[in-house]
C-alpha atoms as a printed R data frame, in Angstrom:
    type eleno elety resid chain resno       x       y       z
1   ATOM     1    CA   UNK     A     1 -14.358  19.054 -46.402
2   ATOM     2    CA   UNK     A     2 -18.299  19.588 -47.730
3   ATOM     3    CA   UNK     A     3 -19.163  15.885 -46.459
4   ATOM     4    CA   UNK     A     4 -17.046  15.944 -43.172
5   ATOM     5    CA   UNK     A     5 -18.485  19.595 -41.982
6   ATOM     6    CA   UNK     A     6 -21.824  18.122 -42.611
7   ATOM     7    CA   UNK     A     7 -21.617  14.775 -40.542
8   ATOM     8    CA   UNK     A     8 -20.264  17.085 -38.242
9   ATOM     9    CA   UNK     A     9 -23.343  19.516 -38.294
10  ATOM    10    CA   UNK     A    10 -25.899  16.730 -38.284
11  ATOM    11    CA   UNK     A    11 -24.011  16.178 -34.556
12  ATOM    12    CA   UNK     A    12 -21.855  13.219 -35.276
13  ATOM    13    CA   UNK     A    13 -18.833  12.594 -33.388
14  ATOM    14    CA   UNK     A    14 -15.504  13.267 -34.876
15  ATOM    15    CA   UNK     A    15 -14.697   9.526 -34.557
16  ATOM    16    CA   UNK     A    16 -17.710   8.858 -36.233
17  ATOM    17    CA   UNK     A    17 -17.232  11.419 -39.374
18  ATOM    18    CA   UNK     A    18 -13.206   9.624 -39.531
19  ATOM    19    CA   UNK     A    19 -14.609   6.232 -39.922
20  ATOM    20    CA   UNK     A    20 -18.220   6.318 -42.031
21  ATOM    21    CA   UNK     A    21 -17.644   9.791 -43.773
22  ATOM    22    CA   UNK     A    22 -13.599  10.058 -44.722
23  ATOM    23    CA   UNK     A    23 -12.335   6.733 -44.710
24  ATOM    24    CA   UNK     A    24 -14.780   5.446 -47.184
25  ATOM    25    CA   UNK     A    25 -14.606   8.377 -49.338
26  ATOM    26    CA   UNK     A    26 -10.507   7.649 -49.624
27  ATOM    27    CA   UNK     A    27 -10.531   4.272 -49.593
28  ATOM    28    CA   UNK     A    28  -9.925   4.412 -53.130
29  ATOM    29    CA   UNK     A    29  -6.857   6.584 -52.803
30  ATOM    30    CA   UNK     A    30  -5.520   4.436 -50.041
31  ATOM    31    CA   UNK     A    31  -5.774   1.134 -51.809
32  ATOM    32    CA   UNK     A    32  -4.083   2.912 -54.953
33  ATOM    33    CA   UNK     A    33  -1.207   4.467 -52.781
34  ATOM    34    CA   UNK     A    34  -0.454   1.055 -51.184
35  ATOM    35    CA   UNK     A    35  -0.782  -1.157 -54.687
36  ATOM    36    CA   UNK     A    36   1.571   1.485 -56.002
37  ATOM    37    CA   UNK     A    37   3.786   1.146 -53.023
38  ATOM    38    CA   UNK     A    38   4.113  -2.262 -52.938
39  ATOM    39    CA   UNK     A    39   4.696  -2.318 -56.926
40  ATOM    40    CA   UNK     A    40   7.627  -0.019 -56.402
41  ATOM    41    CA   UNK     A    41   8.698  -1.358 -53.812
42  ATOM    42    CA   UNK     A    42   9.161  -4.657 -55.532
43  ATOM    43    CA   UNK     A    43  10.557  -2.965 -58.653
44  ATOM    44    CA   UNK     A    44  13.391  -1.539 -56.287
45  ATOM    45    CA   UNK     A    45  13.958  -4.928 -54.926
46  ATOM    46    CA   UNK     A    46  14.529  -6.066 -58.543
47  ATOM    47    CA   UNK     A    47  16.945  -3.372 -59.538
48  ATOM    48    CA   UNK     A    48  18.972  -3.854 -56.285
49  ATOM    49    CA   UNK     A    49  18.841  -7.365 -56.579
50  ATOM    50    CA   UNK     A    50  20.345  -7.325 -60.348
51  ATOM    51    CA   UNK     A    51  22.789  -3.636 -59.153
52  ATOM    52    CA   UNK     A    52  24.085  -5.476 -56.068
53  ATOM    53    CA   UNK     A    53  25.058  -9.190 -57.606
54  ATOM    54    CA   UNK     A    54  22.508 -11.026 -54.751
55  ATOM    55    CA   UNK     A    55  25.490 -12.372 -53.263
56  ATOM    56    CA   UNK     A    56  24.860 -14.416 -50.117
57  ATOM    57    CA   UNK     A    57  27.934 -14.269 -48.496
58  ATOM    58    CA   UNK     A    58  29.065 -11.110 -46.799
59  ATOM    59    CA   UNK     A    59  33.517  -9.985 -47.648
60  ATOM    60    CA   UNK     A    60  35.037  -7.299 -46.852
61  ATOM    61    CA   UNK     A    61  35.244  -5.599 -50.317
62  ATOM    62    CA   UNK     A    62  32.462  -3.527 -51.373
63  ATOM    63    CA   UNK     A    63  33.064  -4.596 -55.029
64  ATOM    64    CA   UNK     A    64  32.266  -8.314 -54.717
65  ATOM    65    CA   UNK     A    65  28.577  -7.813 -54.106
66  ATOM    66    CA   UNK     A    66  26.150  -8.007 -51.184
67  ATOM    67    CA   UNK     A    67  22.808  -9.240 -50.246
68  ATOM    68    CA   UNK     A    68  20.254  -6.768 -49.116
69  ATOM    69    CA   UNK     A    69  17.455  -7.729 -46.471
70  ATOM    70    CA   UNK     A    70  14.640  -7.346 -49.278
71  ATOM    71    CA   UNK     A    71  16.664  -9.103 -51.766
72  ATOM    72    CA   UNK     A    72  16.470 -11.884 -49.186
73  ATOM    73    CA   UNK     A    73  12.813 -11.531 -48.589
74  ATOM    74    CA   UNK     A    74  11.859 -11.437 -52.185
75  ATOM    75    CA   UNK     A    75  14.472 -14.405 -53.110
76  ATOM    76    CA   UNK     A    76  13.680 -16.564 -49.810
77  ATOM    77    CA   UNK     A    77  10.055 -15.931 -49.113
78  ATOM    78    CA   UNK     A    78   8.481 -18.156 -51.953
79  ATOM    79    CA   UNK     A    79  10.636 -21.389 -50.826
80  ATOM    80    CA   UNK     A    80  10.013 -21.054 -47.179
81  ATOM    81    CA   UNK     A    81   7.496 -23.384 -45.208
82  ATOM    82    CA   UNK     A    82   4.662 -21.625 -43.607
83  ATOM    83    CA   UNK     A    83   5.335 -21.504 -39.642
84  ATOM    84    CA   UNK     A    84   8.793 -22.560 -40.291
85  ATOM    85    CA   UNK     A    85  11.577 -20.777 -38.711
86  ATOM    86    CA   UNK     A    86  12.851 -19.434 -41.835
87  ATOM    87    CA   UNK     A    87   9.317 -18.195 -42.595
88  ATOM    88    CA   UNK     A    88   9.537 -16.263 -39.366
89  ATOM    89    CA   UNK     A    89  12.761 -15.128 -39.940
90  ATOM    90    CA   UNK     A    90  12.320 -13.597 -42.721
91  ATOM    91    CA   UNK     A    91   9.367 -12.052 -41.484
92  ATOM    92    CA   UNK     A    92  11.146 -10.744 -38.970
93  ATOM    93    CA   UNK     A    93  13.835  -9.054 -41.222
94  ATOM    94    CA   UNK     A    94  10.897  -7.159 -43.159
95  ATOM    95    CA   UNK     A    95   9.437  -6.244 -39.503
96  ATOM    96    CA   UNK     A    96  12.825  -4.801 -38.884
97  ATOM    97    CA   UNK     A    97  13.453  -2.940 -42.441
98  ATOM    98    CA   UNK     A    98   9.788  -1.577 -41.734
99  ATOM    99    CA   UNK     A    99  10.905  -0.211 -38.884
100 ATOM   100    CA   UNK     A   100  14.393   1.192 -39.676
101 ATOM   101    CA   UNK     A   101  12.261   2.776 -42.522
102 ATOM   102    CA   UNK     A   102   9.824   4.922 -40.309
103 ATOM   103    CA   UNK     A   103  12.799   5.468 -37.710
104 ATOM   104    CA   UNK     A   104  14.522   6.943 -40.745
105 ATOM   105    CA   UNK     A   105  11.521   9.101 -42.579
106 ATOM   106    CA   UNK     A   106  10.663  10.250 -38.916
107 ATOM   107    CA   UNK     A   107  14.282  12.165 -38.259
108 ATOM   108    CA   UNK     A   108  14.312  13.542 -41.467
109 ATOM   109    CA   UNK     A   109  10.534  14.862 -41.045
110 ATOM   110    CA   UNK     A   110  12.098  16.184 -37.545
111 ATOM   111    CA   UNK     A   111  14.934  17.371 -39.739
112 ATOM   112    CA   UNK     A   112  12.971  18.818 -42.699
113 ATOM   113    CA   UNK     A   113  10.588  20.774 -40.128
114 ATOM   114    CA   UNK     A   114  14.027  22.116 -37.707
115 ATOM   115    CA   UNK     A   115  15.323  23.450 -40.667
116 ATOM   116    CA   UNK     A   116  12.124  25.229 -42.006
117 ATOM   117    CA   UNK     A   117  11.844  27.060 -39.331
118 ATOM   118    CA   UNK     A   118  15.173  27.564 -38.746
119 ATOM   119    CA   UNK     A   119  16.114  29.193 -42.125
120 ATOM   120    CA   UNK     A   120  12.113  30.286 -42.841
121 ATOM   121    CA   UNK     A   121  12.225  33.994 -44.410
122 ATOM   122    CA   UNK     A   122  10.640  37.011 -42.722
């Protein structure tokens, strides 16, 4: 807050202060939130992958195993010829599990901030 107040009083913009005074002082913390990130997410993958029985082919019963979009990603990905349609495909299906992700941590935000102030004491 020290640094940022200061660009500010020295009469930089607050554009300015974001990108030379904030962003480089957390680029450390961002580059260890997103390595972190995408180790867990890949250590999810693997426990799905091994809890779910990778099966390819979708039944009716629940029991006889599925195949989950990052399962298919992480098993697919390596084999797949750059600019291929696979490639793209599968690129596509983390595009759209990116996006079902945010869709879903947005309503429950929505959700989480509803019910704060819905049920916030006096």
């Amino acid at each position: 807050a020290a640094m940022t107040n200061a660009s500010l009083a020295l009469g930089a913009s607050r554009w300015q202060t974001c990108r030379r005074v904030v962003l480089p002082a957390a680029a450390s913390g961002v580059l260890s939130a997103a390595l972190i990130g995408m180790g867990r997410a890949a250590g999810e993958t693997m426990i799905l992958l091994l809890a779910a029985g990778n099966t390819p082919l979708m039944q009716c019963n629940l029991f006889s195993g599925l195949r989950a979009i990052s399962n298919t990603i992480l098993t697919e990905l390596p084999a797949a010829l750059p600019h291929s349609t696979h490639f793209r495909a599968l690129l596509l299906g983390a595009l759209v599990l990116l996006l079902f992700t945010c869709t879903l941590n947005s309503a429950a935000l929505v959700l989480r901030r509803k019910w704060a102030r819905k049920y916030k004491s006096p």
